[in-house]
């Protein structure tokens, strides 16, 4: 019997069982992460090695450095995740890994490791889309949440508005026409001289700034639920460069607050408009930018005002982690969607 046939037979048996434990691996960008998740909801361990210190010198992620660091850390991180869960390799029921989108060299480290492990243990292998992982972080924080719901996914590489449908399929409602929200935050932070990764630092600086100090443009998009951040980014760069050229010192907090408000206005307004038009009463956030304090506040207010349910992952699950990959993998397992040992990394893998 081939590996895939055996894996399928084992996966079918798992469907009728409780306490299914998935060892999940994430290495799509600058975090090497491993976790053990039970039944797609309970996090038995969640270990993350962040490479921020390695990349901060360069002001952004250097792909070669990321790949090398993943190679060094993946084995210790997997062992740490098993140890924290109090389990040995033999007590794991399946192995899951992010196969895209992301940096190809970084993804390949996780994919190769997971394939080797699944083959050696003779366990099913589950390939997970990183974006789906971010969405599924909500299942860890909200044990009773099930589709359908509308989800705003905002990360360093993606800004999508999606319908999460029953059966764990996805329907695209809107997406960015240019930059991702996180990318825009990071760029604006860089212009303000804030160190990488800039998004969280800009968020912090904005907390003590006047968000009406500088008027910034709100974009027009042809499709009503699409986003666009590049015009805003350019306006912000021109504003700050103009001040620097005139020898003025940058009012960092006011600039950060004005920029944050412009991004959050757009994210929140379009998302609420879509929810209303589609008649959706349940809304979820996902991705690194869902940690943004103003975005969380704004969505809470907007949903409370309309009597809508709002789901936001706990902060520990907003950024890249492997627990969210375990949550997504469990849902793929339930649909018996398994990967073979020919699984490859796909840097531009799409969800929809
Ligand atoms: O989801 P994530 O960890 O990685 C990707 O899949 O891209 O998202 C990282 C992005 C970065 O751009 C980071 O600056 C941004 O999320 N981010 C934030 C905040 N925390 C993380 N942006 C704004 N405010 C925050 N508090
Ligand atoms: Zn991510």
Coordinates of N, CA, C and O in Angstrom, one line a residue, residues 37-196:
X37 N -2.0 20.7 18.6 CA -3.4 21.2 18.8 C -4.3 19.9 18.8 O -4.2 19.1 17.9
X38 N -5.2 19.9 19.8 CA -6.1 18.8 19.9 C -7.5 19.1 19.3 O -8.0 20.2 19.7
X39 N -8.0 18.2 18.5 CA -9.3 18.4 17.9 C -9.5 19.8 17.3 O -10.7 20.3 17.2
X40 N -8.4 20.4 16.8 CA -8.5 21.7 16.1 C -8.9 22.9 17.0 O -9.1 24.0 16.5
X41 N -9.0 22.6 18.3 CA -9.5 23.7 19.2 C -8.6 23.9 20.4 O -8.5 25.1 20.9
X42 N -8.0 22.9 21.0 CA -7.3 23.0 22.2 C -5.8 23.0 21.9 O -5.2 22.1 21.3
X43 N -5.1 24.1 22.4 CA -3.7 24.2 22.1 C -2.9 23.5 23.3 O -2.9 24.0 24.4
X44 N -2.3 22.4 23.0 CA -1.5 21.7 24.0 C -0.1 22.4 24.1 O 0.5 22.3 25.2
X45 N 0.4 22.9 23.0 CA 1.6 23.7 23.1 C 1.7 24.6 21.9 O 1.0 24.3 20.9
X46 N 2.5 25.7 22.0 CA 2.6 26.7 20.9 C 3.9 27.4 21.1 O 4.0 28.2 21.9
X47 N 4.9 26.9 20.3 CA 6.2 27.4 20.4 C 6.6 28.3 19.2 O 6.4 27.8 18.1
X48 N 7.1 29.4 19.4 CA 7.5 30.3 18.3 C 8.9 30.8 18.5 O 9.2 31.3 19.6
X49 N 9.7 30.7 17.5 CA 11.1 31.3 17.6 C 11.0 32.5 16.6 O 10.8 32.3 15.4
X50 N 11.1 33.7 17.1 CA 11.0 34.9 16.2 C 12.4 35.3 15.7 O 13.3 35.4 16.5
X51 N 12.5 35.6 14.4 CA 13.8 36.0 13.9 C 14.0 37.5 13.8 O 14.9 38.0 13.2
X52 N 13.1 38.2 14.5 CA 13.1 39.7 14.4 C 14.5 40.3 14.6 O 15.0 41.1 13.8
X53 N 15.2 39.8 15.6 CA 16.6 40.3 15.9 C 17.5 40.1 14.7 O 18.4 41.0 14.5
X54 N 17.3 39.0 14.0 CA 18.2 38.8 12.9 C 18.0 39.7 11.7 O 18.9 40.1 11.0
X55 N 16.7 40.1 11.5 CA 16.4 40.9 10.4 C 16.3 42.4 10.7 O 16.4 43.2 9.7
X56 N 16.2 42.8 11.9 CA 16.0 44.2 12.2 C 17.2 45.1 11.7 O 17.0 46.3 11.4
X57 N 18.4 44.5 11.7 CA 19.5 45.2 11.2 C 19.3 45.7 9.8 O 19.8 46.7 9.4
X58 N 18.5 45.0 9.0 CA 18.3 45.3 7.6 C 17.0 46.0 7.3 O 16.7 46.3 6.2
X59 N 16.2 46.2 8.3 CA 15.0 46.9 8.2 C 13.9 46.1 7.5 O 12.8 46.7 7.1
X60 N 14.0 44.8 7.4 CA 13.0 44.0 6.8 C 13.5 42.6 6.7 O 14.7 42.3 7.1
X61 N 12.7 41.6 6.3 CA 13.1 40.2 6.2 C 14.0 40.0 5.1 O 13.7 40.3 3.9
X62 N 15.2 39.4 5.4 CA 16.1 39.0 4.3 C 15.9 37.5 4.1 O 16.1 36.7 5.0
X63 N 15.4 37.1 2.9 CA 14.9 35.7 2.7 C 16.0 34.7 3.0 O 15.7 33.6 3.6
X64 N 17.3 34.9 2.6 CA 18.3 33.9 2.8 C 18.6 33.7 4.3 O 18.8 32.6 4.7
X65 N 18.6 34.8 5.0 CA 18.8 34.7 6.5 C 17.6 33.9 7.1 O 17.8 33.1 8.0
X66 N 16.4 34.2 6.6 CA 15.2 33.5 7.2 C 15.3 32.0 7.0 O 15.2 31.3 7.9
X67 N 15.7 31.6 5.7 CA 15.8 30.2 5.4 C 16.8 29.5 6.3 O 16.5 28.4 6.9
X68 N 17.9 30.1 6.5 CA 19.0 29.5 7.3 C 18.6 29.4 8.7 O 18.8 28.4 9.4
X69 N 17.9 30.4 9.2 CA 17.5 30.4 10.6 C 16.4 29.3 10.8 O 16.4 28.6 11.9
X70 N 15.5 29.1 9.8 CA 14.5 28.1 9.9 C 15.2 26.7 10.0 O 14.8 25.9 10.8
X71 N 16.2 26.5 9.2 CA 16.9 25.2 9.2 C 17.5 25.0 10.6 O 17.4 23.9 11.1
X72 N 18.1 26.0 11.2 CA 18.7 25.8 12.5 C 17.7 25.6 13.6 O 17.9 24.8 14.5
X73 N 16.5 26.2 13.5 CA 15.6 26.2 14.6 C 14.5 25.2 14.5 O 13.8 24.9 15.5
X74 N 14.2 24.6 13.3 CA 13.0 23.8 13.2 C 13.0 22.6 14.1 O 12.0 22.3 14.8
X75 N 14.1 21.9 14.2 CA 14.2 20.7 15.0 C 14.0 21.0 16.5 O 13.1 20.4 17.1
X76 N 14.8 22.0 17.0 CA 14.5 22.3 18.4 C 13.1 22.8 18.7 O 12.6 22.5 19.8
X77 N 12.5 23.5 17.8 CA 11.1 24.1 18.0 C 10.1 22.9 18.1 O 9.2 22.9 18.9
X78 N 10.3 22.0 17.2 CA 9.4 20.8 17.1 C 9.5 20.0 18.4 O 8.5 19.7 19.1
X79 N 10.7 19.8 18.9 CA 11.0 19.1 20.1 C 10.4 19.9 21.3 O 9.8 19.3 22.2
X80 N 10.5 21.2 21.3 CA 10.0 22.0 22.4 C 8.5 21.9 22.4 O 7.8 21.8 23.5
X81 N 7.8 21.9 21.2 CA 6.4 21.8 21.2 C 5.9 20.5 21.7 O 4.9 20.4 22.4
X82 N 6.6 19.4 21.4 CA 6.2 18.1 21.9 C 6.4 18.0 23.4 O 5.6 17.5 24.2
X83 N 7.5 18.5 23.9 CA 7.9 18.5 25.3 C 6.8 19.3 26.1 O 6.3 18.8 27.1
X84 N 6.5 20.5 25.6 CA 5.5 21.3 26.3 C 4.1 20.6 26.3 O 3.4 20.8 27.3
X85 N 3.8 19.9 25.3 CA 2.5 19.1 25.3 C 2.6 17.8 26.1 O 1.6 17.2 26.3
X86 N 3.8 17.5 26.5 CA 4.0 16.2 27.2 C 3.8 15.0 26.4 O 3.3 14.0 26.9
X87 N 4.2 15.1 25.1 CA 3.9 14.0 24.2 C 5.2 13.6 23.5 O 6.1 14.4 23.3
X88 N 5.2 12.3 23.1 CA 6.3 11.8 22.2 C 5.9 11.8 20.8 O 4.7 11.9 20.5
X89 N 6.8 11.6 19.8 CA 6.4 11.6 18.4 C 5.3 10.6 18.1 O 4.4 10.8 17.3
X90 N 5.4 9.4 18.8 CA 4.5 8.3 18.5 C 3.0 8.7 19.0 O 2.1 8.0 18.5
X91 N 2.9 9.7 19.8 CA 1.5 10.0 20.3 C 0.8 11.1 19.4 O -0.3 11.5 19.7
X92 N 1.5 11.5 18.3 CA 1.0 12.4 17.4 C 0.1 11.7 16.3 O 0.6 10.6 15.9
X93 N -1.0 12.2 16.0 CA -1.9 11.5 15.0 C -1.7 12.0 13.6 O -2.0 11.2 12.6
X94 N -1.2 13.2 13.4 CA -1.0 13.7 12.0 C 0.0 14.9 12.1 O 0.2 15.5 13.1
X95 N 0.6 15.1 10.9 CA 1.6 16.2 10.8 C 1.0 17.3 9.8 O 0.6 16.9 8.8
X96 N 1.1 18.5 10.2 CA 0.6 19.6 9.4 C 1.6 20.6 9.1 O 2.5 20.8 10.0
X97 N 1.6 21.2 7.9 CA 2.6 22.2 7.6 C 2.0 23.3 6.7 O 1.2 23.0 5.8
X98 N 2.5 24.5 6.9 CA 2.1 25.6 5.9 C 2.9 25.4 4.6 O 4.1 25.2 4.6
X99 N 2.2 25.3 3.5 CA 2.8 25.1 2.2 C 2.8 26.3 1.3 O 3.3 26.3 0.2
X100 N 2.2 27.4 1.8 CA 2.2 28.7 1.0 C 1.0 29.5 1.5 O 0.2 29.0 2.3
X101 N 0.9 30.8 1.2 CA 1.9 31.6 0.5 C 3.0 32.0 1.4 O 2.8 31.9 2.6
X102 N 4.1 32.5 0.9 CA 5.2 33.0 1.7 C 6.5 33.0 1.0 O 6.5 32.9 -0.3
X103 N 7.6 33.0 1.7 CA 9.0 33.0 1.0 C 9.3 31.5 0.7 O 9.2 30.7 1.5
X104 N 9.7 31.3 -0.6 CA 9.8 29.9 -1.0 C 10.9 29.2 -0.2 O 10.6 28.0 0.2
X105 N 12.0 29.8 0.0 CA 13.1 29.1 0.8 C 12.7 28.8 2.2 O 13.0 27.7 2.8
X106 N 11.9 29.7 2.8 CA 11.4 29.5 4.2 C 10.4 28.4 4.2 O 10.5 27.5 5.1
X107 N 9.4 28.5 3.3 CA 8.4 27.4 3.3 C 9.0 26.1 3.1 O 8.6 25.1 3.7
X108 N 10.0 26.0 2.2 CA 10.6 24.7 1.9 C 11.2 24.0 3.1 O 11.2 22.8 3.2
X109 N 11.7 24.8 4.1 CA 12.3 24.2 5.3 C 11.2 23.4 6.0 O 11.3 22.2 6.4
X110 N 10.0 24.1 6.3 CA 8.9 23.5 7.0 C 8.4 22.3 6.2 O 8.1 21.2 6.8
X111 N 8.2 22.5 4.9 CA 7.6 21.4 4.1 C 8.5 20.2 4.1 O 8.0 19.0 4.3
X112 N 9.7 20.4 3.9 CA 10.7 19.2 3.8 C 10.7 18.5 5.1 O 10.7 17.2 5.2
X113 N 10.8 19.3 6.2 CA 10.8 18.7 7.6 C 9.5 17.9 7.8 O 9.6 16.7 8.3
X114 N 8.4 18.5 7.5 CA 7.1 17.8 7.8 C 7.0 16.5 7.0 O 6.4 15.5 7.4
X115 N 7.4 16.6 5.7 CA 7.3 15.4 4.9 C 8.2 14.3 5.4 O 7.7 13.1 5.5
X116 N 9.4 14.6 5.8 CA 10.3 13.6 6.4 C 9.7 13.0 7.7 O 9.7 11.8 7.9
X117 N 9.1 13.9 8.5 CA 8.5 13.4 9.8 C 7.3 12.5 9.5 O 7.1 11.4 10.1
X118 N 6.4 13.0 8.6 CA 5.2 12.2 8.3 C 5.6 10.8 7.7 O 5.0 9.8 8.1
X119 N 6.6 10.8 6.9 CA 7.0 9.5 6.3 C 7.7 8.6 7.3 O 7.3 7.4 7.4
X120 N 8.5 9.2 8.2 CA 9.2 8.4 9.2 C 8.2 7.8 10.2 O 8.3 6.7 10.6
X121 N 7.2 8.6 10.6 CA 6.2 8.2 11.6 C 5.1 7.4 11.0 O 4.3 6.7 11.7
X122 N 5.0 7.5 9.6 CA 3.8 6.8 8.9 C 2.5 7.4 9.3 O 1.5 6.7 9.5
X123 N 2.5 8.8 9.4 CA 1.3 9.5 9.8 C 0.8 10.3 8.6 O 1.6 10.8 7.8
X124 N -0.5 10.6 8.6 CA -1.0 11.5 7.6 C -0.4 12.9 7.6 O 0.0 13.4 8.7
X125 N -0.2 13.5 6.4 CA 0.4 14.8 6.2 C -0.7 15.8 5.7 O -1.4 15.4 4.8
X126 N -0.8 16.9 6.3 CA -1.9 17.9 5.9 C -1.2 19.2 5.5 O -0.4 19.8 6.3
X127 N -1.5 19.7 4.3 CA -0.9 20.9 3.8 C -1.9 22.1 4.1 O -3.1 21.9 3.9
X128 N -1.4 23.2 4.7 CA -2.3 24.2 5.1 C -1.9 25.5 4.4 O -0.7 25.9 4.3
X129 N -2.9 26.3 3.9 CA -2.7 27.6 3.4 C -2.5 28.6 4.5 O -3.4 28.6 5.5
X130 N -1.5 29.4 4.5 CA -1.2 30.3 5.6 C -2.3 31.2 6.0 O -2.6 31.5 7.1
X131 N -3.0 31.7 4.9 CA -4.1 32.6 5.1 C -5.3 31.9 5.8 O -5.9 32.5 6.7
X132 N -5.5 30.7 5.4 CA -6.6 29.9 6.1 C -6.2 29.7 7.6 O -7.0 29.7 8.5
X133 N -4.9 29.5 7.8 CA -4.4 29.4 9.2 C -4.8 30.6 10.0 O -5.3 30.5 11.1
X134 N -4.5 31.8 9.4 CA -4.9 33.0 10.2 C -6.4 33.0 10.5 O -6.8 33.4 11.6
X135 N -7.2 32.7 9.5 CA -8.6 32.7 9.8 C -9.0 31.7 10.9 O -9.8 32.0 11.8
X136 N -8.4 30.5 10.9 CA -8.7 29.5 11.8 C -8.2 29.7 13.2 O -8.5 29.0 14.2
X137 N -7.3 30.8 13.4 CA -6.9 31.2 14.7 C -8.1 31.5 15.6 O -8.1 31.3 16.8
X138 N -9.2 31.9 14.9 CA -10.4 32.2 15.7 C -11.1 31.0 16.3 O -11.7 31.1 17.3
X139 N -10.8 29.8 15.7 CA -11.4 28.6 16.3 C -10.7 28.2 17.6 O -11.3 27.5 18.4
X140 N -9.5 28.7 17.8 CA -8.8 28.5 19.1 C -9.3 29.4 20.2 O -9.5 29.0 21.3
X141 N -9.6 30.6 19.8 CA -10.1 31.6 20.8 C -11.6 31.4 21.1 O -12.1 31.9 22.1
X142 N -12.3 30.9 20.1 CA -13.8 30.8 20.2 C -14.2 29.3 20.0 O -14.5 29.0 18.8
X143 N -14.3 28.5 21.0 CA -14.5 27.0 20.8 C -15.8 26.7 20.1 O -15.9 25.6 19.5
X144 N -16.8 27.6 20.1 CA -18.1 27.2 19.5 C -18.2 27.8 18.1 O -19.2 27.6 17.4
X145 N -17.3 28.7 17.7 CA -17.4 29.3 16.4 C -17.4 28.3 15.2 O -16.6 27.4 15.2
X146 N -18.3 28.5 14.3 CA -18.4 27.7 13.1 C -18.8 28.6 11.9 O -19.5 29.6 12.2
X147 N -18.5 28.3 10.7 CA -18.9 29.1 9.6 C -20.5 28.9 9.5 O -21.0 28.0 10.0
X148 N -21.2 29.8 8.8 CA -20.6 30.9 8.0 C -20.4 32.2 8.8 O -21.1 32.5 9.7
X149 N -19.4 33.0 8.3 CA -19.2 34.3 8.8 C -18.3 35.1 7.8 O -17.7 34.5 7.0
X150 N -18.4 36.4 8.0 CA -17.6 37.3 7.1 C -16.2 37.5 7.9 O -16.2 37.7 9.1
X151 N -15.1 37.4 7.1 CA -13.8 37.6 7.8 C -12.9 38.6 7.1 O -12.7 38.5 5.9
X152 N -12.4 39.5 7.9 CA -11.4 40.4 7.4 C -10.0 39.9 7.7 O -9.6 39.8 8.9
X153 N -9.2 39.5 6.7 CA -7.9 39.0 6.9 C -6.9 40.1 6.6 O -6.8 40.5 5.4
X154 N -6.2 40.6 7.6 CA -5.2 41.7 7.3 C -3.9 41.3 7.9 O -3.7 41.2 9.1
X155 N -2.9 41.1 7.0 CA -1.5 40.7 7.5 C -0.5 41.5 6.7 O -0.8 42.5 6.0
X156 N 0.8 41.1 6.8 CA 1.8 41.8 6.2 C 1.8 41.6 4.6 O 2.2 42.5 3.9
X157 N 1.2 40.5 4.2 CA 1.2 40.2 2.8 C -0.2 40.2 2.2 O -0.3 40.2 0.9
X158 N -1.3 40.3 3.0 CA -2.6 40.1 2.4 C -3.6 41.0 3.1 O -3.5 41.2 4.3
X159 N -4.6 41.5 2.3 CA -5.8 42.2 2.9 C -7.0 41.7 2.1 O -7.1 42.1 1.0
X160 N -7.7 40.8 2.7 CA -8.9 40.2 2.1 C -10.1 40.3 2.9 O -10.0 40.2 4.1
X161 N -11.2 40.4 2.2 CA -12.5 40.3 2.9 C -13.1 39.1 2.3 O -13.3 39.0 1.1
X162 N -13.5 38.1 3.1 CA -13.9 36.8 2.6 C -15.2 36.3 3.4 O -15.4 36.6 4.5
X163 N -16.0 35.6 2.7 CA -17.0 34.8 3.3 C -16.5 33.4 3.6 O -16.0 32.8 2.7
X164 N -16.5 33.1 4.9 CA -16.1 31.7 5.3 C -17.4 30.9 5.3 O -18.3 31.2 6.1
X165 N -17.6 30.0 4.4 CA -18.8 29.2 4.2 C -18.8 27.9 4.9 O -17.7 27.4 5.2
X166 N -20.0 27.4 5.1 CA -20.1 26.0 5.7 C -19.3 25.1 4.8 O -19.3 25.2 3.5
X167 N -18.6 24.1 5.4 CA -17.8 23.2 4.6 C -16.4 23.7 4.4 O -15.6 23.2 3.7
X168 N -16.1 24.9 5.1 CA -14.8 25.5 5.1 C -14.3 25.8 3.7 O -13.2 25.6 3.3
X169 N -15.2 26.4 2.9 CA -14.8 27.0 1.6 C -14.9 28.5 1.8 O -15.5 29.0 2.7
X170 N -14.3 29.2 0.8 CA -14.1 30.6 0.9 C -14.6 31.3 -0.3 O -14.4 30.9 -1.4
X171 N -15.2 32.5 -0.1 CA -15.7 33.3 -1.2 C -15.1 34.7 -1.1 O -15.3 35.3 0.0
X172 N -14.5 35.2 -2.1 CA -13.8 36.5 -2.0 C -14.9 37.6 -2.2 O -15.6 37.6 -3.1
X173 N -14.9 38.5 -1.2 CA -15.8 39.6 -1.3 C -15.0 40.9 -1.7 O -15.5 41.7 -2.5
X174 N -13.8 41.0 -1.2 CA -13.0 42.2 -1.6 C -11.5 41.9 -1.3 O -11.2 41.0 -0.5
X175 N -10.6 42.6 -1.9 CA -9.2 42.5 -1.6 C -8.5 43.7 -2.0 O -9.0 44.6 -2.7
X176 N -7.2 43.8 -1.5 CA -6.5 45.0 -1.8 C -6.1 45.0 -3.3 O -5.8 44.0 -3.8
X177 N -6.1 46.2 -3.8 CA -5.7 46.4 -5.2 C -4.2 46.6 -5.4 O -3.7 46.6 -6.4
X178 N -3.6 46.9 -4.2 CA -2.1 47.2 -4.3 C -1.4 46.6 -3.1 O -1.2 45.4 -3.0
X179 N -1.1 47.4 -2.1 CA -0.4 47.0 -0.9 C -1.3 46.3 0.1 O -2.5 46.6 0.1
X180 N -0.7 45.5 0.9 CA -1.5 44.9 2.1 C -1.4 45.9 3.2 O -0.5 46.8 3.3
X181 N -2.4 45.8 4.1 CA -2.5 46.8 5.2 C -1.2 46.8 6.1 O -0.7 47.8 6.4
X182 N -0.7 45.6 6.4 CA 0.5 45.5 7.2 C 1.7 46.1 6.5 O 2.5 46.7 7.2
X183 N 1.8 45.9 5.2 CA 2.9 46.4 4.4 C 2.8 47.9 4.5 O 3.9 48.6 4.7
X184 N 1.6 48.5 4.4 CA 1.5 50.0 4.5 C 1.9 50.5 5.9 O 2.6 51.5 6.0
X185 N 1.5 49.8 6.9 CA 1.9 50.1 8.3 C 3.4 50.1 8.4 O 4.0 51.0 9.0
X186 N 4.0 49.0 7.9 CA 5.5 48.9 8.0 C 6.2 50.0 7.3 O 7.2 50.5 7.8
X187 N 5.7 50.3 6.1 CA 6.3 51.4 5.3 C 6.2 52.7 6.0 O 7.2 53.5 6.1
X188 N 5.0 53.0 6.5 CA 4.8 54.3 7.2 C 5.7 54.4 8.4 O 6.3 55.4 8.7
X189 N 5.8 53.3 9.1 CA 6.7 53.2 10.3 C 8.1 53.5 10.0 O 8.8 54.2 10.7
X190 N 8.6 53.0 8.9 CA 9.9 53.1 8.4 C 10.2 54.6 8.1 O 11.3 55.1 8.5
X191 N 9.3 55.2 7.5 CA 9.4 56.7 7.1 C 9.5 57.5 8.4 O 10.2 58.5 8.5
X192 N 8.8 57.0 9.5 CA 8.9 57.7 10.8 C 10.1 57.4 11.6 O 10.3 57.9 12.7
X193 N 11.0 56.5 11.0 CA 12.2 56.1 11.7 C 12.0 55.1 12.8 O 12.8 54.9 13.7
X194 N 10.8 54.4 12.8 CA 10.5 53.4 13.8 C 11.2 52.1 13.3 O 11.1 51.7 12.2
X195 N 11.7 51.3 14.3 CA 12.4 50.1 13.9 C 11.5 49.0 13.4 O 10.3 48.9 13.8
X196 N 12.0 48.1 12.6 CA 11.3 46.9 12.1 C 11.0 46.0 13.2 O 11.8 45.8 14.1

